[in-house]
Tab-separated table of C-alpha atoms in Angstrom:
chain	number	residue	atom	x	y	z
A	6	UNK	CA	38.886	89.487	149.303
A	7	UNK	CA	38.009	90.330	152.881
A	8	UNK	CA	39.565	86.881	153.999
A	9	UNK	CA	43.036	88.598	152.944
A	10	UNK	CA	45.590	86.934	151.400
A	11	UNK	CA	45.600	83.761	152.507
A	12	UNK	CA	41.943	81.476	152.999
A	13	UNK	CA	40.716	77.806	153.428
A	14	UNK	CA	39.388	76.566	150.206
A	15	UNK	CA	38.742	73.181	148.994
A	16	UNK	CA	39.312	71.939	145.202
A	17	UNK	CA	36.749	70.845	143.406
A	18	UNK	CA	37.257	69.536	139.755
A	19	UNK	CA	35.457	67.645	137.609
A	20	UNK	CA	38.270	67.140	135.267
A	21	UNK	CA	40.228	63.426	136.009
A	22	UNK	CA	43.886	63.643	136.085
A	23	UNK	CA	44.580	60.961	133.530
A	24	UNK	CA	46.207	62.117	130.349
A	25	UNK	CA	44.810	62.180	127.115
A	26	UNK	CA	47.537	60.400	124.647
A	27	UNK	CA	47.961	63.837	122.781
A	28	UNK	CA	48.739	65.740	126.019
A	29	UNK	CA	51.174	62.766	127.422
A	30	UNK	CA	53.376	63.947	123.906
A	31	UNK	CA	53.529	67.014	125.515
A	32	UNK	CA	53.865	67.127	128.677
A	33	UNK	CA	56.459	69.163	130.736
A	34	UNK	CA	57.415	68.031	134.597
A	35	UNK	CA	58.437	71.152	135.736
A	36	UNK	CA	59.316	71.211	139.441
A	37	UNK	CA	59.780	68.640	142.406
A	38	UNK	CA	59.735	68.592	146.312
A	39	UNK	CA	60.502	66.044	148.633
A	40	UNK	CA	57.855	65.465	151.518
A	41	UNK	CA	59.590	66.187	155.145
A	42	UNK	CA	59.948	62.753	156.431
A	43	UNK	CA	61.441	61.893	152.436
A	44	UNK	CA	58.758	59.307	152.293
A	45	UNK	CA	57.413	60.978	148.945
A	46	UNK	CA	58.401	62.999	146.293
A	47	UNK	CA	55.954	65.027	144.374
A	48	UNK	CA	56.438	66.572	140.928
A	49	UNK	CA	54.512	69.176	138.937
A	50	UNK	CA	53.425	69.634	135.128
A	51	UNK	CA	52.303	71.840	132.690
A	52	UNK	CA	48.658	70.625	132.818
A	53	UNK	CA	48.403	71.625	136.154
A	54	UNK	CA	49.173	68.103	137.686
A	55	UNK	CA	50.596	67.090	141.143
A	56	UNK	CA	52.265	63.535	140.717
A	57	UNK	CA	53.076	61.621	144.196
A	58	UNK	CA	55.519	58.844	143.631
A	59	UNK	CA	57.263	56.811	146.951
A	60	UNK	CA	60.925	56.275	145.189
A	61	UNK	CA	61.898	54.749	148.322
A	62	UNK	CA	59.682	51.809	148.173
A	63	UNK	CA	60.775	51.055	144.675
A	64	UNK	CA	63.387	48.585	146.066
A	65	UNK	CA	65.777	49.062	143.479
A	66	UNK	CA	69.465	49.291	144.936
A	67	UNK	CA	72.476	50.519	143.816
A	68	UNK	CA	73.637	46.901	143.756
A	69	UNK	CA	71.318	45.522	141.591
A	70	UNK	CA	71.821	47.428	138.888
A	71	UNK	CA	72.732	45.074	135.597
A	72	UNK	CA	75.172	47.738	134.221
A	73	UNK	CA	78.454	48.227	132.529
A	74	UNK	CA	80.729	49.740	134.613
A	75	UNK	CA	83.007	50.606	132.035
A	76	UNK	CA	80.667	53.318	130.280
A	77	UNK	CA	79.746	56.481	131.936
A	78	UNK	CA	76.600	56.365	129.452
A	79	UNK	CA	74.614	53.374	130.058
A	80	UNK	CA	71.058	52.599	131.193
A	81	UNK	CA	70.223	49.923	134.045
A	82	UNK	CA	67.821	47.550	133.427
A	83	UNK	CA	64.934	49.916	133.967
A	84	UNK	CA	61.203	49.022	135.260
A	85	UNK	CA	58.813	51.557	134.440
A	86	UNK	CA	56.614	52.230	137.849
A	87	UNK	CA	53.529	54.519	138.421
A	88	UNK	CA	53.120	57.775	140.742
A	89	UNK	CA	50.966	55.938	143.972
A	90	UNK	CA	48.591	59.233	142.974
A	91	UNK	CA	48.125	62.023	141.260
A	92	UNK	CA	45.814	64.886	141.643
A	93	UNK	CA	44.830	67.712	139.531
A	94	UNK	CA	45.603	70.995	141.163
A	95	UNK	CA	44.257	73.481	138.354
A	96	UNK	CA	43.787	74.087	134.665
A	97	UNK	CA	47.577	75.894	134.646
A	98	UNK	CA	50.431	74.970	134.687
A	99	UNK	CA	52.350	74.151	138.146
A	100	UNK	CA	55.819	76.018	137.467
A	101	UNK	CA	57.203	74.981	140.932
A	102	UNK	CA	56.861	73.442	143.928
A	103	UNK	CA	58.156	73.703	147.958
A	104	UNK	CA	57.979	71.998	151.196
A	105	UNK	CA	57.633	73.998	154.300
A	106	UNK	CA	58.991	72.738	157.606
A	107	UNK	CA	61.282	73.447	160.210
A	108	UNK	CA	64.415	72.429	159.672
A	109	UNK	CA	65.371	68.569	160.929
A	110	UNK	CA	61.445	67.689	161.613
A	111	UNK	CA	61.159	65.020	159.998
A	112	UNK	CA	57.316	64.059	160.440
A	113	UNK	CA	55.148	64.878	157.555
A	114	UNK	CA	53.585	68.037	159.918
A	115	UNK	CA	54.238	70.651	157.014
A	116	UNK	CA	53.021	71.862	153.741
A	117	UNK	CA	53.485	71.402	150.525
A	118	UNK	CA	53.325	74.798	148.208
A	119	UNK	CA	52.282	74.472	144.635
A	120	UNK	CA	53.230	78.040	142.470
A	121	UNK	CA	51.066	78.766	139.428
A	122	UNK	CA	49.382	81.780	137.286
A	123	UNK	CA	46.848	82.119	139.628
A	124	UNK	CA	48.546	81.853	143.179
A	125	UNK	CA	50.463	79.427	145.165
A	126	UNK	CA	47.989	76.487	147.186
A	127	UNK	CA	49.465	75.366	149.813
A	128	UNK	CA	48.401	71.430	150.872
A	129	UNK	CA	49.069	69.437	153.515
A	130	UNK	CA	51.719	66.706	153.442
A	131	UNK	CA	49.279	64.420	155.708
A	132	UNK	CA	46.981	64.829	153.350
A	133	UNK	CA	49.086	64.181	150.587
A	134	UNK	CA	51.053	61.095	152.027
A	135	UNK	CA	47.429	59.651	152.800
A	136	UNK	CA	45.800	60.047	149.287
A	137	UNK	CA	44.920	56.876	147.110
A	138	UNK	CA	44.067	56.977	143.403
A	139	UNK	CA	44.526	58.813	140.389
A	140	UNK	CA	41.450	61.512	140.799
A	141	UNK	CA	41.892	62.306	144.201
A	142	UNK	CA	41.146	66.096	145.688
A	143	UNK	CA	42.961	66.943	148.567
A	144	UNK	CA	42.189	70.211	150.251
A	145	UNK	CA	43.636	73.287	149.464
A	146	UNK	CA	44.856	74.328	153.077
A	147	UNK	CA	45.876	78.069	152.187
A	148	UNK	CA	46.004	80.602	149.431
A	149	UNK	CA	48.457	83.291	148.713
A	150	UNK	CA	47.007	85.732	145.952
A	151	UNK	CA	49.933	87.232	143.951
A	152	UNK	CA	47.938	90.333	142.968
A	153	UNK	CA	48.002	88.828	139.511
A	154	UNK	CA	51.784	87.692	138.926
A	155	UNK	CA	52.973	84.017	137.945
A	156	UNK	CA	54.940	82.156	140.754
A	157	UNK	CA	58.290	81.207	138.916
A	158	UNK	CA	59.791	79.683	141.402
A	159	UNK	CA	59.585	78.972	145.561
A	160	UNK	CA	61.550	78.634	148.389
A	161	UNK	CA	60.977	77.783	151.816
A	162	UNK	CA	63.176	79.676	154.675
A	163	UNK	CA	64.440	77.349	157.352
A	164	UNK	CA	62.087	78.809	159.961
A	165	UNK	CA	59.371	76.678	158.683
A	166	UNK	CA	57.178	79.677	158.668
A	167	UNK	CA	58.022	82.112	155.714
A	168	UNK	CA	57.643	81.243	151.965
A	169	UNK	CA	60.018	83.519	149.332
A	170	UNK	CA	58.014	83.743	145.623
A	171	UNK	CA	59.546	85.071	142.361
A	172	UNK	CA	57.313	86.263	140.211
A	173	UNK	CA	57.309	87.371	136.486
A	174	UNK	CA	55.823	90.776	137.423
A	175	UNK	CA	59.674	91.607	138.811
A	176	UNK	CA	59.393	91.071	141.976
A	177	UNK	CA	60.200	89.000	145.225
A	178	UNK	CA	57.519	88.288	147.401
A	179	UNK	CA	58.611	87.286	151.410
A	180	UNK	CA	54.924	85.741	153.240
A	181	UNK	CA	54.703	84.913	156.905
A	182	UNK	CA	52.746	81.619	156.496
A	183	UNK	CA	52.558	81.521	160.869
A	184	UNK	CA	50.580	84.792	160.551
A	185	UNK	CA	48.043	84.374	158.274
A	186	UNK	CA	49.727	84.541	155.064
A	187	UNK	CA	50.895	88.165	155.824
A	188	UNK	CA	53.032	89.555	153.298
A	189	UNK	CA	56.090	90.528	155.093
A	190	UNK	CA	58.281	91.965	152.476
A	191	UNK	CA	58.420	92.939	148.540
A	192	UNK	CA	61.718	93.462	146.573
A	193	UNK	CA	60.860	95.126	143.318
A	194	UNK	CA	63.380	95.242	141.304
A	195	UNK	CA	61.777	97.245	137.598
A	196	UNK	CA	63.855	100.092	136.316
A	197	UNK	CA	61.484	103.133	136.688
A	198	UNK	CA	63.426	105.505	134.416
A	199	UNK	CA	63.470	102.929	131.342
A	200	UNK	CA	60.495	102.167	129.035
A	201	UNK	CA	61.353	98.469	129.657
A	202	UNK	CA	58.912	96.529	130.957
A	203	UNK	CA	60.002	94.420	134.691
A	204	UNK	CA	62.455	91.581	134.203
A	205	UNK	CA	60.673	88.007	135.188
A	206	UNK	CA	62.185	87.179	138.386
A	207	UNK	CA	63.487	83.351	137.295
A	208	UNK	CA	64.389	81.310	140.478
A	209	UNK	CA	64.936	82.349	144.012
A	210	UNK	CA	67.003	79.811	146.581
A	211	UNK	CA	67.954	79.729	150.422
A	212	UNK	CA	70.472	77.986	152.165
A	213	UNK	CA	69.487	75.880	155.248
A	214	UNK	CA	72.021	77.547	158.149
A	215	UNK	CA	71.067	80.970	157.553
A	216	UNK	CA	67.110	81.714	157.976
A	217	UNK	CA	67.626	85.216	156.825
A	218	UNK	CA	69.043	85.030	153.492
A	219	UNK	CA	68.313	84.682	149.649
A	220	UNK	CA	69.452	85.010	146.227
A	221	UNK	CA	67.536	85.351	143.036
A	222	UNK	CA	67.863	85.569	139.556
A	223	UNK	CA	66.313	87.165	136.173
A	224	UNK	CA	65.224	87.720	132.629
A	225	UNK	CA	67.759	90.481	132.633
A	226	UNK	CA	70.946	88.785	134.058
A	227	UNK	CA	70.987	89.741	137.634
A	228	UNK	CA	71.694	87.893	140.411
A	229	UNK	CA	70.309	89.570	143.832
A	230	UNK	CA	71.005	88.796	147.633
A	231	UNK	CA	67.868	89.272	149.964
A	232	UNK	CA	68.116	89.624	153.863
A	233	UNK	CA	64.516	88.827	154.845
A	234	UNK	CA	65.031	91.703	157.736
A	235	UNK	CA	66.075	94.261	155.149
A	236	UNK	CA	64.183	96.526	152.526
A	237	UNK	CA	67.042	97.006	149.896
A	238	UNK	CA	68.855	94.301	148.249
A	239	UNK	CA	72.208	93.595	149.775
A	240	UNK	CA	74.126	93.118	146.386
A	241	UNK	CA	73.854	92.123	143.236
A	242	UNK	CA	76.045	91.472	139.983
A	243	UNK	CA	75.467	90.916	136.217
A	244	UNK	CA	77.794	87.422	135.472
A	245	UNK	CA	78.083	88.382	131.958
A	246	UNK	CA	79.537	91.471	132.793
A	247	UNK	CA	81.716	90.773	135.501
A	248	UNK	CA	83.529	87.823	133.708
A	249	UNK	CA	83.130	88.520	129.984
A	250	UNK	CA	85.978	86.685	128.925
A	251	UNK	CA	85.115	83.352	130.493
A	252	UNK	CA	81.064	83.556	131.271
A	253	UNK	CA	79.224	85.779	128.612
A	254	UNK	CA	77.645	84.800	125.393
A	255	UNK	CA	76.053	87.734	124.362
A	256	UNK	CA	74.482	85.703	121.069
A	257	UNK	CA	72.334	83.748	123.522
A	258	UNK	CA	71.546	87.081	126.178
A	259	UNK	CA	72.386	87.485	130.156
A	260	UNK	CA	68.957	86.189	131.384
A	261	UNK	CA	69.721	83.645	133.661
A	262	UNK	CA	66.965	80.763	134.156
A	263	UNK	CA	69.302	77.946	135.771
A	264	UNK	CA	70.546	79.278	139.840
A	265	UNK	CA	71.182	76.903	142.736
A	266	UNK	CA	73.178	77.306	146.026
A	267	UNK	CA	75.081	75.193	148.324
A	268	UNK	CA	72.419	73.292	151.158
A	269	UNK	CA	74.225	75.262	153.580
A	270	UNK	CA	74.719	78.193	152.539
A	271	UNK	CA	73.893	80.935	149.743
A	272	UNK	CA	77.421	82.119	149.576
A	273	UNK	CA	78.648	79.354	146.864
A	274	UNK	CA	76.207	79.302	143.829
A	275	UNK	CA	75.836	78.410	140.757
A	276	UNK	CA	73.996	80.425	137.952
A	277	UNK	CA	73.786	80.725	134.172
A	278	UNK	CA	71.581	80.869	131.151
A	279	UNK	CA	72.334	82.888	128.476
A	280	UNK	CA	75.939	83.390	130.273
A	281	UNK	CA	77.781	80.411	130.775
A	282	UNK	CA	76.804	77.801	133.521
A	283	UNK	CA	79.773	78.764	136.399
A	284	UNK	CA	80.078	78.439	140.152
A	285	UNK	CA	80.904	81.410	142.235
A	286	UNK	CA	81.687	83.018	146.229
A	287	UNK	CA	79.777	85.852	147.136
A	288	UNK	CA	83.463	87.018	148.752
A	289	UNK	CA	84.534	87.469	144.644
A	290	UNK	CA	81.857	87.853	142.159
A	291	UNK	CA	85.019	89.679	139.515
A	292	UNK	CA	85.996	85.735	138.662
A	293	UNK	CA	84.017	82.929	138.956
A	294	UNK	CA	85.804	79.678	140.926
A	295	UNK	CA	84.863	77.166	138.416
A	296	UNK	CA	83.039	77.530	134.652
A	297	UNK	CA	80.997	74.247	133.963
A	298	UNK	CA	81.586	73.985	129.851
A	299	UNK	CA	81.065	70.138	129.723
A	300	UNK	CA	78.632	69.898	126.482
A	301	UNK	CA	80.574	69.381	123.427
A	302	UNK	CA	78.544	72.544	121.959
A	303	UNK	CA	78.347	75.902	123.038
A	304	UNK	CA	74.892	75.917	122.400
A	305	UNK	CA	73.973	73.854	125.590
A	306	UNK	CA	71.387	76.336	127.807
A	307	UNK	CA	71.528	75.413	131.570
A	308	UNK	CA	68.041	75.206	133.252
A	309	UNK	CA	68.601	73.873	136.477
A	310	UNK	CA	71.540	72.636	138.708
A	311	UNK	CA	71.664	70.726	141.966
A	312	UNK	CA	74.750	70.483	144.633
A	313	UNK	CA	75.267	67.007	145.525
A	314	UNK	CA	76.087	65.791	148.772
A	315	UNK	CA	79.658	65.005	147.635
A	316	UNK	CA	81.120	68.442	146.298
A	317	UNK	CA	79.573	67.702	143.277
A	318	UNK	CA	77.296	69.721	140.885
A	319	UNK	CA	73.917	68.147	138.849
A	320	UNK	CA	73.768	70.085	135.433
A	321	UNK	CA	70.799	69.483	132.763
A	322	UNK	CA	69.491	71.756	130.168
A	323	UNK	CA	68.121	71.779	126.136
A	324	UNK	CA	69.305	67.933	126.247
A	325	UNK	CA	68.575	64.567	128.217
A	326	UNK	CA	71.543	64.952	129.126
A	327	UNK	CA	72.876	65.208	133.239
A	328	UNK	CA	76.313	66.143	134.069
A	329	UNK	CA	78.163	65.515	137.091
A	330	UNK	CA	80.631	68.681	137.253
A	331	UNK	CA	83.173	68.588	139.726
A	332	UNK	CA	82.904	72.201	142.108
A	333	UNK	CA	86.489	72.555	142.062
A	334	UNK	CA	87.277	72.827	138.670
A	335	UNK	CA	84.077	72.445	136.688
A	336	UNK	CA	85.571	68.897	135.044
A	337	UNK	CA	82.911	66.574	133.696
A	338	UNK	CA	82.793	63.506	136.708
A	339	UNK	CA	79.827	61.214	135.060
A	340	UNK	CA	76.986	61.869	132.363
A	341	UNK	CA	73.634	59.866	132.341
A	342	UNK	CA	71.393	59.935	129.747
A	343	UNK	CA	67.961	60.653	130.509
A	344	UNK	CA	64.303	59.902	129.036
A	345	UNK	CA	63.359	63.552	129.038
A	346	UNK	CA	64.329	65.377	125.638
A	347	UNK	CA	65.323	68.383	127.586
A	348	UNK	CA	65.613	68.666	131.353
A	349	UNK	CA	64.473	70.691	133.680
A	350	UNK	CA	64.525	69.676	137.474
A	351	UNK	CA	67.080	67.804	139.329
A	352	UNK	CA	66.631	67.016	142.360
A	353	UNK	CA	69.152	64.722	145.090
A	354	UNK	CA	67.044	62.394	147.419
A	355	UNK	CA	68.001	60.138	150.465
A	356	UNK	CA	68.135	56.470	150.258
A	357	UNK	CA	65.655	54.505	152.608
A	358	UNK	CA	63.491	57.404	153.671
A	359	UNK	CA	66.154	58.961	155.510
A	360	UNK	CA	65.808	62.555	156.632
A	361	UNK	CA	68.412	64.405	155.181
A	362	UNK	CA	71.449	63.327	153.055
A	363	UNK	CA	74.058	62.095	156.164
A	364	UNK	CA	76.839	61.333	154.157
A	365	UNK	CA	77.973	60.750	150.398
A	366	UNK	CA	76.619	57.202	149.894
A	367	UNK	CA	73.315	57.615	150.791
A	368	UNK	CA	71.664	59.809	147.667
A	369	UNK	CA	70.250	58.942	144.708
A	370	UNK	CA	69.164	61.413	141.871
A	371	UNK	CA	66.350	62.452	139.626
A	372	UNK	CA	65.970	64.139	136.069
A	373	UNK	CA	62.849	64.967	134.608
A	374	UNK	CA	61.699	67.766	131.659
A	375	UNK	CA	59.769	67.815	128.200
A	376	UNK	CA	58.613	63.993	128.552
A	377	UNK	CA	56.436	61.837	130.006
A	378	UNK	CA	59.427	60.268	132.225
A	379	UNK	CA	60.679	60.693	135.934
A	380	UNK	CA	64.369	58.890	135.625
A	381	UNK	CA	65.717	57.986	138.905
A	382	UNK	CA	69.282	57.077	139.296
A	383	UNK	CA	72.273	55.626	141.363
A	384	UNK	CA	74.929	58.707	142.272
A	385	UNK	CA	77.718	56.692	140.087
A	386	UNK	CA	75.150	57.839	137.099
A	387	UNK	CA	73.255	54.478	136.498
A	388	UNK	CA	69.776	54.993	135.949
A	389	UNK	CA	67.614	52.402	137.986
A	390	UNK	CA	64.184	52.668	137.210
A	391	UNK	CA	61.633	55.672	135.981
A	392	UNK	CA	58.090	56.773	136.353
A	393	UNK	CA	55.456	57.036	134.195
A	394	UNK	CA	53.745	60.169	134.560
């Protein structure tokens, strides 16, 4: 359009955001960000939902959880709560979700950016923190057209100004929200001399300290690292073929949908899929550091991973269960059982509101997937309480 890629629009829906019964049986929370000032979280679903819940104000603490100690597999005494909003954003799916701010502001001046098949919107977190009700419509601040791919997955660079987008066309989109929405960059990564068609660009992540860098992953078992200031990719390795012995299971495939990085830094991740879930240096990517094999079945499929605060890895997958995974060696620390049948977004939160996780008693987790069910839970693996979405 001639207002270029990004524009002011406002939504306008008719439809309410309540569920029918039918579509609460199958619904899918998909993604999750944390506002900038950690006062609320929001989370995404398959019917094109945005869910606001305040966690913090839930008043459930780590000590007054009714729990047995003794089991690493037990549920608190859990209170079911309600999101303090929801809003509908479109009629598809929300696959992801970011917040954009510059790193350590910790007022709510930033955006929220909501990934779908028709774009990523882009709201305001003042509007969001302000809403009341279940069929509010907060404004759409911006619009980023993705020339018709499907936002897989967001990141926000620490600038507080660029947004990186994978998208299932194959590519890697880098916008310059400060300027208008400008694209500023496009990794393609298709194989021009194959009749294959692109590989789906899966998740892209960023570490915090460096405002430059990247790394992605795909359909076809690739993992990339991106310089924002370069054209070309600055490396890249297959996990299934570099470690055969200990990563790949070629009965499942390479594609890798589960990747996640260190909050500091892009240069320890964690990827698998297909291949098996195991944490790796960008100095050595012949032999991973650690292989995370903690289901009792090789079976289990890895769909997302979180680092912890305390050198500790967040593992669900195709079951409700989470595993706590010890970085060094990939031992099992703690399981929790969740509500979800399968899960698919983790996500580590500060206690109180605090911006930022200071040290390693102050986070709490949540685990949500194919259910109806946000599960939020102590770091010891107690769960304390859930939403109902």
């Amino acid at each position: 359009s001639a207002m270029g890629p990004i524009q002011d629009i406002i939504t306008s829906t008719d439809d309410s955001s309540a569920l029918t019964a039918a579509e609460r049986a199958h619904l899918l929370v998909y993604s999750h960000a944390e506002s900038p000032s950690n006062t609320l979280v929001a989370y995404s679903t398959n019917f094109g939902q945005v869910l606001l819940c305040n966690i913090h104000s839930a008043n459930c603490s780590n000590d007054s959880v009714n729990a047995d100690l003794t089991s690493t597999n037990v549920s608190a005494v859990e209170p079911c709560l309600s999101p303090i909003s929801i809003f509908k954003a479109n009629n598809f799916g929300i696959y992801c979700l970011a917040t954009i701010a510059s790193s350590g502001d910790s007022s709510e001046h930033g955006f929220m950016a909501a990934g779908s098949a028709n774009g990523v919107f882009g709201y305001s977190w003042t509007d969001l923190v302000n809403l009341d009700g279940y069929d509010a419509s907060p404004a759409v601040r911006w619009r980023l057209d993705l020339s018709g791919g499907t936002a897989n997955s967001l990141a926000s660079m620490s600038d507080g100004h660029q947004l990186i987008v994978a998208c299932n066309d194959g590519c890697v989109k880098l916008y310059d929200l400060g300027h208008g929405g400008r694209l500023v960059r496009a990794w393609s990564f298709d194989d021009s001399s194959s009749n294959q068609s692109a590989a789906s660009v899966l998740r892209v992540t960023v570490g915090s300290s460096d405002s430059s860098s990247a790394v992605c992953s795909d359909e076809a078992g690739f993992v990339r690292f991106l310089d924002s200031r370069q054209r070309s990719v600055r490396n890249s390795f297959q996990p299934a073929l570099a470690a055969p012995d200990s990563v790949a299971r070629p009965y499942l495939g390479n594609w890798l949908t589960c990747l996640a990085c260190r909050p500091d830094t892009v240069d320890w991740f964690a990827c698998g899929g297909g291949p098996r879930l195991a944490i790796w240096h960008s100095a050595n990517l012949i032999e991973p550091i650690a292989t995370i094999d903690w289901q009792p079945t090789d079976q289990f499929t890895p769909f997302c991973a979180e680092f912890s605060p305390c050198d500790r890895l967040l593992v669900g997958g195709n079951s409700s269960l989470v595993g706590q995974v010890s970085t060094v060696n990939g031992s099992l620390v703690s399981k929790t059982k969740l509500s979800c049948w399968q899960t698919m977004s983790i996500g580590c939160l500060g206690i109180g509101g605090d911006s930022g996780l200071s040290s390693v008693r102050d986070w709490r987790f949540t685990g949500c997937g194919l259910g109806s069910r946000i599960d939020v839970c102590s770091q010891l693996g107690y769960r304390l309480f859930s939403l109902s979405a």
